[in-house]
């Protein structure tokens, strides 16, 4: 796959200084190729990210994202890939006509001494004003850093072991059953 | 099924809960034939471990028969008889590949929250709080065991449950505690705590070549059991520092094992601070061990600590160039070698059991174990057996008394210096 850099939109989705940025890294005991292959199919991402409902690839470069928001509503936007280096980097951002301004990238670098691959995820979003803004803020949870770290942990577990650790659906004593189910559904 | 559920400080209840199901392809469902209560469970019972929720199923020392396996399970088969390690490990990550099983990266669904507290998270554990994954435990009729091809060890014919049950935790924990001391010929190991972990640490230290083991506690029947394991015993009510110095020719023990952990008795200062939550742990033993340990010696800490400790004499540790080794046991590493020791008759782990009760009697059993009444040292629960009628139970309790009486007869001063 050749390296491609799309024509950058006249105005980036998240202008510098206007957004919130989260950067998280982890090391995964797999090759950059395997990890890149999974991530490049954005349709895989809802498996590792709890707040994504679906991602649909419209074309090779363009995709449609649906995310959960509070009160079981969903929010949607389109994203395009703006930079891609095979087995090393994918960067995307929301299209200019999207209400939800956000951008992201993921980088895969070999870790020292055969420890696999260092994966660095960077997400940026503009918390818009008003009702929508509140929804977006909630989208990433009260603690967005924690959510992204959680997603990255799930990515790592899935890649290294083929499954994501869970306790959802396990037995609990009496009164907790109902509370836990509610919590699980978010 | 019936399961032991946590409801708060000093409140555990045996309840009907749904049966566990396979949730991931690597899971197995185990029908539990024997399960034990651990000193670690007492930290939950006493409410000093954070992130427990009402209804959580307790228990991390269990074994039984495989009832069902997930689609990815290759090695285990329905009908296999297995012992399950208390830590859940994936077998694929860096830590698993380096035999650091309890530090597995991939089994704690709440790793991100745990990492906020500890920097990084360890493995998920059965029945041991939501910071450690919130997995339902094994004090129940059935349990779901994730990564079933990685953890459970198959038990060969001819061994009873009680001979192998403690491979799940306390035998490997005592053994790793001793191994962490890096024992050299002629060395003296001091062990605080003659609970089950201390008992296995005593015997393991001798198996690993210790010259002498000194055990410290103040519960008579536990001290007597330590003596039976070959240890010289010292009462924690005495001046431990001076006595240990005297017993080691003024050098101090070459290695010290803290098999007590965060709820040590002996310091009012820590009790008060723990109660008012100015301190999460009571590190009385740790301080003592840091001061008495020989220069250049090793401090091995199997006892659980959970948070922030006060007045730790790090200056003493620094001045004497001590080595610290600690952590949750890498149980998987010890399963095969310790099973072999049992098979070869080098050790019979059943020595530590004082109580065998039905699962339905668990609430009582927790209380007895916590208060150390009825000379209780280790409780084994039998999930698929019915509780005996009251009279029969009383007779059994009386039966478990005698041998420890001997220790009670000994005059205090003699007990102190017994070699
Ligand atoms: N690292 C691990 O993986 C692991 C595994 C199992 C248990 N543990 C921990 O090991 C510790 C011991 O477990 P156990 O099952 O033997 O528990 P236990 O509660 O049965 O035994 C603790 C013993 O320490 C004694 N003690 C208390 N204060 C003392 C003091 N100041 N000096 C000397 N002795 C004192 C008590 O009298 C008791 O006999 C606990 O903290 C437990 O959580 C750790
Ligand atoms: Zn235990
Ligand atoms: Zn692992």
PDB file of N, CA and C in Angstrom, chain B residues 63-149:
ATOM      1  N   UNK B  63     -11.054 -25.469  43.557  1.00  0.00           N
ATOM      2  CA  UNK B  63     -10.762 -26.530  42.596  1.00  0.00           C
ATOM      3  C   UNK B  63     -12.051 -27.284  42.302  1.00  0.00           C
ATOM      4  N   UNK B  64     -12.008 -28.087  41.274  1.00  0.00           N
ATOM      5  CA  UNK B  64     -13.202 -28.852  40.951  1.00  0.00           C
ATOM      6  C   UNK B  64     -13.121 -29.509  39.597  1.00  0.00           C
ATOM      7  N   UNK B  65     -14.305 -29.736  39.038  1.00  0.00           N
ATOM      8  CA  UNK B  65     -14.402 -30.509  37.808  1.00  0.00           C
ATOM      9  C   UNK B  65     -14.896 -29.608  36.680  1.00  0.00           C
ATOM     10  N   UNK B  66     -14.273 -29.752  35.510  1.00  0.00           N
ATOM     11  CA  UNK B  66     -14.669 -28.947  34.359  1.00  0.00           C
ATOM     12  C   UNK B  66     -16.034 -29.423  33.849  1.00  0.00           C
ATOM     13  N   UNK B  67     -16.998 -28.473  33.769  1.00  0.00           N
ATOM     14  CA  UNK B  67     -18.360 -28.811  33.342  1.00  0.00           C
ATOM     15  C   UNK B  67     -18.610 -28.438  31.884  1.00  0.00           C
ATOM     16  N   UNK B  68     -17.927 -27.366  31.442  1.00  0.00           N
ATOM     17  CA  UNK B  68     -18.226 -26.800  30.138  1.00  0.00           C
ATOM     18  C   UNK B  68     -17.016 -25.988  29.720  1.00  0.00           C
ATOM     19  N   UNK B  69     -16.693 -25.990  28.424  1.00  0.00           N
ATOM     20  CA  UNK B  69     -15.577 -25.157  27.965  1.00  0.00           C
ATOM     21  C   UNK B  69     -16.012 -24.292  26.793  1.00  0.00           C
ATOM     22  N   UNK B  70     -15.375 -23.114  26.659  1.00  0.00           N
ATOM     23  CA  UNK B  70     -15.653 -22.207  25.551  1.00  0.00           C
ATOM     24  C   UNK B  70     -15.014 -22.702  24.263  1.00  0.00           C
ATOM     25  N   UNK B  71     -15.384 -22.050  23.155  1.00  0.00           N
ATOM     26  CA  UNK B  71     -14.981 -22.547  21.831  1.00  0.00           C
ATOM     27  C   UNK B  71     -13.468 -22.498  21.606  1.00  0.00           C
ATOM     28  N   UNK B  72     -12.747 -21.634  22.337  1.00  0.00           N
ATOM     29  CA  UNK B  72     -11.303 -21.523  22.095  1.00  0.00           C
ATOM     30  C   UNK B  72     -10.476 -22.412  23.021  1.00  0.00           C
ATOM     31  N   UNK B  73     -11.140 -23.118  23.933  1.00  0.00           N
ATOM     32  CA  UNK B  73     -10.395 -23.936  24.896  1.00  0.00           C
ATOM     33  C   UNK B  73      -9.945 -25.235  24.235  1.00  0.00           C
ATOM     34  N   UNK B  74      -8.631 -25.492  24.289  1.00  0.00           N
ATOM     35  CA  UNK B  74      -8.073 -26.655  23.599  1.00  0.00           C
ATOM     36  C   UNK B  74      -7.596 -27.739  24.565  1.00  0.00           C
ATOM     37  N   UNK B  75      -6.983 -27.309  25.666  1.00  0.00           N
ATOM     38  CA  UNK B  75      -6.309 -28.298  26.528  1.00  0.00           C
ATOM     39  C   UNK B  75      -7.248 -28.905  27.552  1.00  0.00           C
ATOM     40  N   UNK B  76      -8.135 -28.107  28.092  1.00  0.00           N
ATOM     41  CA  UNK B  76      -9.047 -28.626  29.123  1.00  0.00           C
ATOM     42  C   UNK B  76     -10.229 -29.315  28.477  1.00  0.00           C
ATOM     43  N   UNK B  77     -10.699 -30.384  29.142  1.00  0.00           N
ATOM     44  CA  UNK B  77     -11.876 -31.084  28.649  1.00  0.00           C
ATOM     45  C   UNK B  77     -12.874 -31.260  29.763  1.00  0.00           C
ATOM     46  N   UNK B  78     -14.131 -31.365  29.358  1.00  0.00           N
ATOM     47  CA  UNK B  78     -15.185 -31.630  30.326  1.00  0.00           C
ATOM     48  C   UNK B  78     -14.814 -32.887  31.112  1.00  0.00           C
ATOM     49  N   UNK B  79     -14.930 -32.801  32.424  1.00  0.00           N
ATOM     50  CA  UNK B  79     -14.611 -33.955  33.270  1.00  0.00           C
ATOM     51  C   UNK B  79     -13.237 -33.873  33.914  1.00  0.00           C
ATOM     52  N   UNK B  80     -12.345 -33.023  33.372  1.00  0.00           N
ATOM     53  CA  UNK B  80     -11.015 -32.874  33.982  1.00  0.00           C
ATOM     54  C   UNK B  80     -11.153 -32.341  35.400  1.00  0.00           C
ATOM     55  N   UNK B  81     -10.249 -32.817  36.280  1.00  0.00           N
ATOM     56  CA  UNK B  81     -10.233 -32.314  37.647  1.00  0.00           C
ATOM     57  C   UNK B  81      -9.082 -31.330  37.766  1.00  0.00           C
ATOM     58  N   UNK B  82      -9.382 -30.108  38.171  1.00  0.00           N
ATOM     59  CA  UNK B  82      -8.373 -29.041  38.120  1.00  0.00           C
ATOM     60  C   UNK B  82      -8.333 -28.204  39.397  1.00  0.00           C
ATOM     61  N   UNK B  83      -7.141 -27.623  39.645  1.00  0.00           N
ATOM     62  CA  UNK B  83      -6.990 -26.573  40.652  1.00  0.00           C
ATOM     63  C   UNK B  83      -6.794 -25.264  39.892  1.00  0.00           C
ATOM     64  N   UNK B  84      -7.432 -24.196  40.375  1.00  0.00           N
ATOM     65  CA  UNK B  84      -7.428 -22.917  39.654  1.00  0.00           C
ATOM     66  C   UNK B  84      -6.573 -21.890  40.402  1.00  0.00           C
ATOM     67  N   UNK B  85      -5.563 -21.281  39.755  1.00  0.00           N
ATOM     68  CA  UNK B  85      -4.778 -20.226  40.405  1.00  0.00           C
ATOM     69  C   UNK B  85      -5.642 -19.003  40.694  1.00  0.00           C
ATOM     70  N   UNK B  86      -5.326 -18.291  41.791  1.00  0.00           N
ATOM     71  CA  UNK B  86      -6.188 -17.158  42.163  1.00  0.00           C
ATOM     72  C   UNK B  86      -6.036 -15.962  41.232  1.00  0.00           C
ATOM     73  N   UNK B  87      -4.886 -15.858  40.562  1.00  0.00           N
ATOM     74  CA  UNK B  87      -4.760 -14.755  39.606  1.00  0.00           C
ATOM     75  C   UNK B  87      -5.094 -15.254  38.208  1.00  0.00           C
ATOM     76  N   UNK B  88      -5.727 -14.388  37.435  1.00  0.00           N
ATOM     77  CA  UNK B  88      -6.165 -14.755  36.087  1.00  0.00           C
ATOM     78  C   UNK B  88      -5.138 -14.213  35.104  1.00  0.00           C
ATOM     79  N   UNK B  89      -4.587 -15.073  34.267  1.00  0.00           N
ATOM     80  CA  UNK B  89      -3.491 -14.670  33.394  1.00  0.00           C
ATOM     81  C   UNK B  89      -3.754 -15.119  31.966  1.00  0.00           C
ATOM     82  N   UNK B  90      -3.353 -14.262  31.005  1.00  0.00           N
ATOM     83  CA  UNK B  90      -3.723 -14.513  29.605  1.00  0.00           C
ATOM     84  C   UNK B  90      -2.773 -15.476  28.911  1.00  0.00           C
ATOM     85  N   UNK B  91      -1.519 -15.534  29.383  1.00  0.00           N
ATOM     86  CA  UNK B  91      -0.552 -16.428  28.754  1.00  0.00           C
ATOM     87  C   UNK B  91       0.087 -15.867  27.492  1.00  0.00           C
ATOM     88  N   UNK B  92      -0.265 -14.640  27.110  1.00  0.00           N
ATOM     89  CA  UNK B  92       0.225 -14.086  25.838  1.00  0.00           C
ATOM     90  C   UNK B  92       1.021 -12.799  25.996  1.00  0.00           C
ATOM     91  N   UNK B  93       0.815 -12.073  27.083  1.00  0.00           N
ATOM     92  CA  UNK B  93       1.423 -10.746  27.193  1.00  0.00           C
ATOM     93  C   UNK B  93       2.879 -10.853  27.665  1.00  0.00           C
ATOM     94  N   UNK B  94       3.538  -9.728  27.689  1.00  0.00           N
ATOM     95  CA  UNK B  94       4.936  -9.662  28.118  1.00  0.00           C
ATOM     96  C   UNK B  94       5.125 -10.297  29.497  1.00  0.00           C
ATOM     97  N   UNK B  95       4.217  -9.970  30.423  1.00  0.00           N
ATOM     98  CA  UNK B  95       4.378 -10.429  31.810  1.00  0.00           C
ATOM     99  C   UNK B  95       4.177 -11.932  31.921  1.00  0.00           C
ATOM    100  N   UNK B  96       3.157 -12.454  31.259  1.00  0.00           N
ATOM    101  CA  UNK B  96       2.948 -13.903  31.246  1.00  0.00           C
ATOM    102  C   UNK B  96       4.151 -14.605  30.623  1.00  0.00           C
ATOM    103  N   UNK B  97       4.674 -14.011  29.537  1.00  0.00           N
ATOM    104  CA  UNK B  97       5.825 -14.629  28.873  1.00  0.00           C
ATOM    105  C   UNK B  97       7.073 -14.601  29.746  1.00  0.00           C
ATOM    106  N   UNK B  98       7.084 -13.708  30.736  1.00  0.00           N
ATOM    107  CA  UNK B  98       8.239 -13.625  31.629  1.00  0.00           C
ATOM    108  C   UNK B  98       7.931 -14.208  33.007  1.00  0.00           C
ATOM    109  N   UNK B  99       6.930 -15.084  33.064  1.00  0.00           N
ATOM    110  CA  UNK B  99       6.609 -15.783  34.311  1.00  0.00           C
ATOM    111  C   UNK B  99       6.136 -14.850  35.423  1.00  0.00           C
ATOM    112  N   UNK B 100       5.733 -13.648  35.053  1.00  0.00           N
ATOM    113  CA  UNK B 100       5.231 -12.699  36.066  1.00  0.00           C
ATOM    114  C   UNK B 100       3.705 -12.689  35.981  1.00  0.00           C
ATOM    115  N   UNK B 101       3.142 -13.868  36.238  1.00  0.00           N
ATOM    116  CA  UNK B 101       1.737 -14.128  35.911  1.00  0.00           C
ATOM    117  C   UNK B 101       0.757 -13.181  36.600  1.00  0.00           C
ATOM    118  N   UNK B 102       1.035 -12.812  37.847  1.00  0.00           N
ATOM    119  CA  UNK B 102       0.067 -11.974  38.565  1.00  0.00           C
ATOM    120  C   UNK B 102       0.112 -10.524  38.079  1.00  0.00           C
ATOM    121  N   UNK B 103       1.032 -10.232  37.159  1.00  0.00           N
ATOM    122  CA  UNK B 103       1.111  -8.879  36.607  1.00  0.00           C
ATOM    123  C   UNK B 103       0.536  -8.830  35.195  1.00  0.00           C
ATOM    124  N   UNK B 104      -0.177  -9.880  34.797  1.00  0.00           N
ATOM    125  CA  UNK B 104      -0.737  -9.960  33.440  1.00  0.00           C
ATOM    126  C   UNK B 104      -1.443  -8.667  33.045  1.00  0.00           C
ATOM    127  N   UNK B 105      -1.210  -8.270  31.793  1.00  0.00           N
ATOM    128  CA  UNK B 105      -1.764  -7.031  31.254  1.00  0.00           C
ATOM    129  C   UNK B 105      -3.229  -7.137  30.831  1.00  0.00           C
ATOM    130  N   UNK B 106      -3.691  -8.343  30.548  1.00  0.00           N
ATOM    131  CA  UNK B 106      -4.917  -8.446  29.743  1.00  0.00           C
ATOM    132  C   UNK B 106      -6.138  -9.029  30.431  1.00  0.00           C
ATOM    133  N   UNK B 107      -6.125  -9.178  31.737  1.00  0.00           N
ATOM    134  CA  UNK B 107      -7.253  -9.872  32.357  1.00  0.00           C
ATOM    135  C   UNK B 107      -8.072  -8.999  33.306  1.00  0.00           C
ATOM    136  N   UNK B 108      -7.651  -7.779  33.532  1.00  0.00           N
ATOM    137  CA  UNK B 108      -8.430  -6.915  34.423  1.00  0.00           C
ATOM    138  C   UNK B 108      -9.260  -5.921  33.602  1.00  0.00           C
ATOM    139  N   UNK B 109     -10.591  -6.134  33.542  1.00  0.00           N
ATOM    140  CA  UNK B 109     -11.423  -5.216  32.757  1.00  0.00           C
ATOM    141  C   UNK B 109     -11.391  -3.790  33.322  1.00  0.00           C
ATOM    142  N   UNK B 110     -10.987  -3.641  34.571  1.00  0.00           N
ATOM    143  CA  UNK B 110     -10.937  -2.309  35.182  1.00  0.00           C
ATOM    144  C   UNK B 110      -9.505  -1.799  35.329  1.00  0.00           C
ATOM    145  N   UNK B 111      -8.642  -2.249  34.425  1.00  0.00           N
ATOM    146  CA  UNK B 111      -7.216  -1.906  34.535  1.00  0.00           C
ATOM    147  C   UNK B 111      -6.977  -0.395  34.505  1.00  0.00           C
ATOM    148  N   UNK B 112      -7.760   0.332  33.717  1.00  0.00           N
ATOM    149  CA  UNK B 112      -7.504   1.778  33.593  1.00  0.00           C
ATOM    150  C   UNK B 112      -7.746   2.485  34.926  1.00  0.00           C
ATOM    151  N   UNK B 113      -8.783   2.060  35.641  1.00  0.00           N
ATOM    152  CA  UNK B 113      -9.068   2.679  36.944  1.00  0.00           C
ATOM    153  C   UNK B 113      -8.005   2.281  37.966  1.00  0.00           C
ATOM    154  N   UNK B 114      -7.634   1.015  37.965  1.00  0.00           N
ATOM    155  CA  UNK B 114      -6.584   0.545  38.857  1.00  0.00           C
ATOM    156  C   UNK B 114      -5.295   1.337  38.614  1.00  0.00           C
ATOM    157  N   UNK B 115      -5.010   1.596  37.335  1.00  0.00           N
ATOM    158  CA  UNK B 115      -3.774   2.304  36.990  1.00  0.00           C
ATOM    159  C   UNK B 115      -3.775   3.739  37.514  1.00  0.00           C
ATOM    160  N   UNK B 116      -4.963   4.314  37.654  1.00  0.00           N
ATOM    161  CA  UNK B 116      -5.013   5.663  38.228  1.00  0.00           C
ATOM    162  C   UNK B 116      -4.489   5.664  39.654  1.00  0.00           C
ATOM    163  N   UNK B 117      -4.721   4.555  40.359  1.00  0.00           N
ATOM    164  CA  UNK B 117      -4.268   4.439  41.743  1.00  0.00           C
ATOM    165  C   UNK B 117      -2.811   3.993  41.817  1.00  0.00           C
ATOM    166  N   UNK B 118      -2.467   2.963  41.026  1.00  0.00           N
ATOM    167  CA  UNK B 118      -1.177   2.302  41.202  1.00  0.00           C
ATOM    168  C   UNK B 118      -0.143   2.613  40.115  1.00  0.00           C
ATOM    169  N   UNK B 119      -0.519   3.413  39.156  1.00  0.00           N
ATOM    170  CA  UNK B 119       0.398   3.657  38.043  1.00  0.00           C
ATOM    171  C   UNK B 119       0.126   2.694  36.903  1.00  0.00           C
ATOM    172  N   UNK B 120       0.110   1.393  37.226  1.00  0.00           N
ATOM    173  CA  UNK B 120      -0.239   0.357  36.271  1.00  0.00           C
ATOM    174  C   UNK B 120      -1.014  -0.716  37.016  1.00  0.00           C
ATOM    175  N   UNK B 121      -1.818  -1.477  36.282  1.00  0.00           N
ATOM    176  CA  UNK B 121      -2.648  -2.489  36.936  1.00  0.00           C
ATOM    177  C   UNK B 121      -2.045  -3.882  36.822  1.00  0.00           C
ATOM    178  N   UNK B 122      -2.273  -4.688  37.863  1.00  0.00           N
ATOM    179  CA  UNK B 122      -1.919  -6.102  37.793  1.00  0.00           C
ATOM    180  C   UNK B 122      -3.047  -6.902  37.170  1.00  0.00           C
ATOM    181  N   UNK B 123      -2.918  -8.232  37.267  1.00  0.00           N
ATOM    182  CA  UNK B 123      -3.897  -9.144  36.682  1.00  0.00           C
ATOM    183  C   UNK B 123      -5.244  -9.046  37.391  1.00  0.00           C
ATOM    184  N   UNK B 124      -6.278  -9.530  36.748  1.00  0.00           N
ATOM    185  CA  UNK B 124      -7.558  -9.717  37.414  1.00  0.00           C
ATOM    186  C   UNK B 124      -7.435 -10.856  38.416  1.00  0.00           C
ATOM    187  N   UNK B 125      -8.176 -10.750  39.519  1.00  0.00           N
ATOM    188  CA  UNK B 125      -8.144 -11.784  40.558  1.00  0.00           C
ATOM    189  C   UNK B 125      -9.570 -12.264  40.803  1.00  0.00           C
ATOM    190  N   UNK B 126      -9.729 -13.514  41.173  1.00  0.00           N
ATOM    191  CA  UNK B 126     -11.061 -14.004  41.517  1.00  0.00           C
ATOM    192  C   UNK B 126     -11.507 -13.416  42.855  1.00  0.00           C
ATOM    193  N   UNK B 127     -12.731 -12.921  42.880  1.00  0.00           N
ATOM    194  CA  UNK B 127     -13.353 -12.515  44.145  1.00  0.00           C
ATOM    195  C   UNK B 127     -12.554 -11.526  44.958  1.00  0.00           C
ATOM    196  N   UNK B 128     -11.920 -10.567  44.320  1.00  0.00           N
ATOM    197  CA  UNK B 128     -11.059  -9.683  45.103  1.00  0.00           C
ATOM    198  C   UNK B 128     -11.167  -8.217  44.708  1.00  0.00           C
ATOM    199  N   UNK B 129     -12.366  -7.687  44.689  1.00  0.00           N
ATOM    200  CA  UNK B 129     -12.654  -6.262  44.510  1.00  0.00           C
ATOM    201  C   UNK B 129     -12.664  -5.842  43.038  1.00  0.00           C
ATOM    202  N   UNK B 130     -13.324  -4.741  42.788  1.00  0.00           N
ATOM    203  CA  UNK B 130     -13.497  -4.282  41.406  1.00  0.00           C
ATOM    204  C   UNK B 130     -12.240  -3.650  40.845  1.00  0.00           C
ATOM    205  N   UNK B 131     -11.362  -3.160  41.711  1.00  0.00           N
ATOM    206  CA  UNK B 131     -10.085  -2.661  41.208  1.00  0.00           C
ATOM    207  C   UNK B 131      -9.292  -3.802  40.587  1.00  0.00           C
ATOM    208  N   UNK B 132      -9.538  -5.025  41.044  1.00  0.00           N
ATOM    209  CA  UNK B 132      -8.869  -6.194  40.481  1.00  0.00           C
ATOM    210  C   UNK B 132      -9.796  -6.969  39.563  1.00  0.00           C
ATOM    211  N   UNK B 133     -10.732  -6.275  38.939  1.00  0.00           N
ATOM    212  CA  UNK B 133     -11.515  -6.878  37.867  1.00  0.00           C
ATOM    213  C   UNK B 133     -12.944  -7.200  38.225  1.00  0.00           C
ATOM    214  N   UNK B 134     -13.244  -7.337  39.524  1.00  0.00           N
ATOM    215  CA  UNK B 134     -14.613  -7.638  39.920  1.00  0.00           C
ATOM    216  C   UNK B 134     -15.087  -9.013  39.499  1.00  0.00           C
ATOM    217  N   UNK B 135     -14.161  -9.963  39.340  1.00  0.00           N
ATOM    218  CA  UNK B 135     -14.562 -11.321  38.946  1.00  0.00           C
ATOM    219  C   UNK B 135     -15.281 -12.039  40.085  1.00  0.00           C
ATOM    220  N   UNK B 136     -16.376 -12.707  39.762  1.00  0.00           N
ATOM    221  CA  UNK B 136     -17.063 -13.538  40.743  1.00  0.00           C
ATOM    222  C   UNK B 136     -16.106 -14.636  41.201  1.00  0.00           C
ATOM    223  N   UNK B 137     -16.108 -14.902  42.517  1.00  0.00           N
ATOM    224  CA  UNK B 137     -15.133 -15.820  43.085  1.00  0.00           C
ATOM    225  C   UNK B 137     -15.595 -17.256  43.167  1.00  0.00           C
ATOM    226  N   UNK B 138     -14.797 -18.048  43.893  1.00  0.00           N
ATOM    227  CA  UNK B 138     -14.970 -19.498  43.909  1.00  0.00           C
ATOM    228  C   UNK B 138     -15.533 -20.065  45.201  1.00  0.00           C
ATOM    229  N   UNK B 139     -16.032 -19.226  46.103  1.00  0.00           N
ATOM    230  CA  UNK B 139     -16.753 -19.774  47.249  1.00  0.00           C
ATOM    231  C   UNK B 139     -18.210 -19.903  46.813  1.00  0.00           C
ATOM    232  N   UNK B 140     -18.428 -20.884  45.963  1.00  0.00           N
ATOM    233  CA  UNK B 140     -19.714 -21.062  45.297  1.00  0.00           C
ATOM    234  C   UNK B 140     -19.770 -22.486  44.757  1.00  0.00           C
ATOM    235  N   UNK B 141     -20.933 -22.865  44.259  1.00  0.00           N
ATOM    236  CA  UNK B 141     -21.030 -24.216  43.704  1.00  0.00           C
ATOM    237  C   UNK B 141     -20.349 -24.334  42.343  1.00  0.00           C
ATOM    238  N   UNK B 142     -20.377 -23.210  41.598  1.00  0.00           N
ATOM    239  CA  UNK B 142     -19.764 -23.194  40.267  1.00  0.00           C
ATOM    240  C   UNK B 142     -19.033 -21.872  40.076  1.00  0.00           C
ATOM    241  N   UNK B 143     -18.048 -21.876  39.186  1.00  0.00           N
ATOM    242  CA  UNK B 143     -17.384 -20.617  38.857  1.00  0.00           C
ATOM    243  C   UNK B 143     -17.011 -20.612  37.386  1.00  0.00           C
ATOM    244  N   UNK B 144     -16.983 -19.405  36.839  1.00  0.00           N
ATOM    245  CA  UNK B 144     -16.496 -19.207  35.479  1.00  0.00           C
ATOM    246  C   UNK B 144     -15.005 -18.882  35.575  1.00  0.00           C
ATOM    247  N   UNK B 145     -14.199 -19.629  34.822  1.00  0.00           N
ATOM    248  CA  UNK B 145     -12.750 -19.433  34.845  1.00  0.00           C
ATOM    249  C   UNK B 145     -12.280 -18.960  33.475  1.00  0.00           C
ATOM    250  N   UNK B 146     -11.899 -17.681  33.341  1.00  0.00           N
ATOM    251  CA  UNK B 146     -11.397 -17.193  32.054  1.00  0.00           C
ATOM    252  C   UNK B 146      -9.999 -17.758  31.766  1.00  0.00           C
ATOM    253  N   UNK B 147      -9.606 -17.750  30.521  1.00  0.00           N
ATOM    254  CA  UNK B 147      -8.301 -18.267  30.089  1.00  0.00           C
ATOM    255  C   UNK B 147      -8.033 -19.641  30.714  1.00  0.00           C
ATOM    256  N   UNK B 148      -8.995 -20.523  30.493  1.00  0.00           N
ATOM    257  CA  UNK B 148      -8.971 -21.832  31.151  1.00  0.00           C
ATOM    258  C   UNK B 148      -7.813 -22.708  30.682  1.00  0.00           C
ATOM    259  N   UNK B 149      -7.258 -22.420  29.493  1.00  0.00           N
ATOM    260  CA  UNK B 149      -6.111 -23.210  29.033  1.00  0.00           C
ATOM    261  C   UNK B 149      -4.817 -22.746  29.681  1.00  0.00           C
TER     262      UNK B 149
END
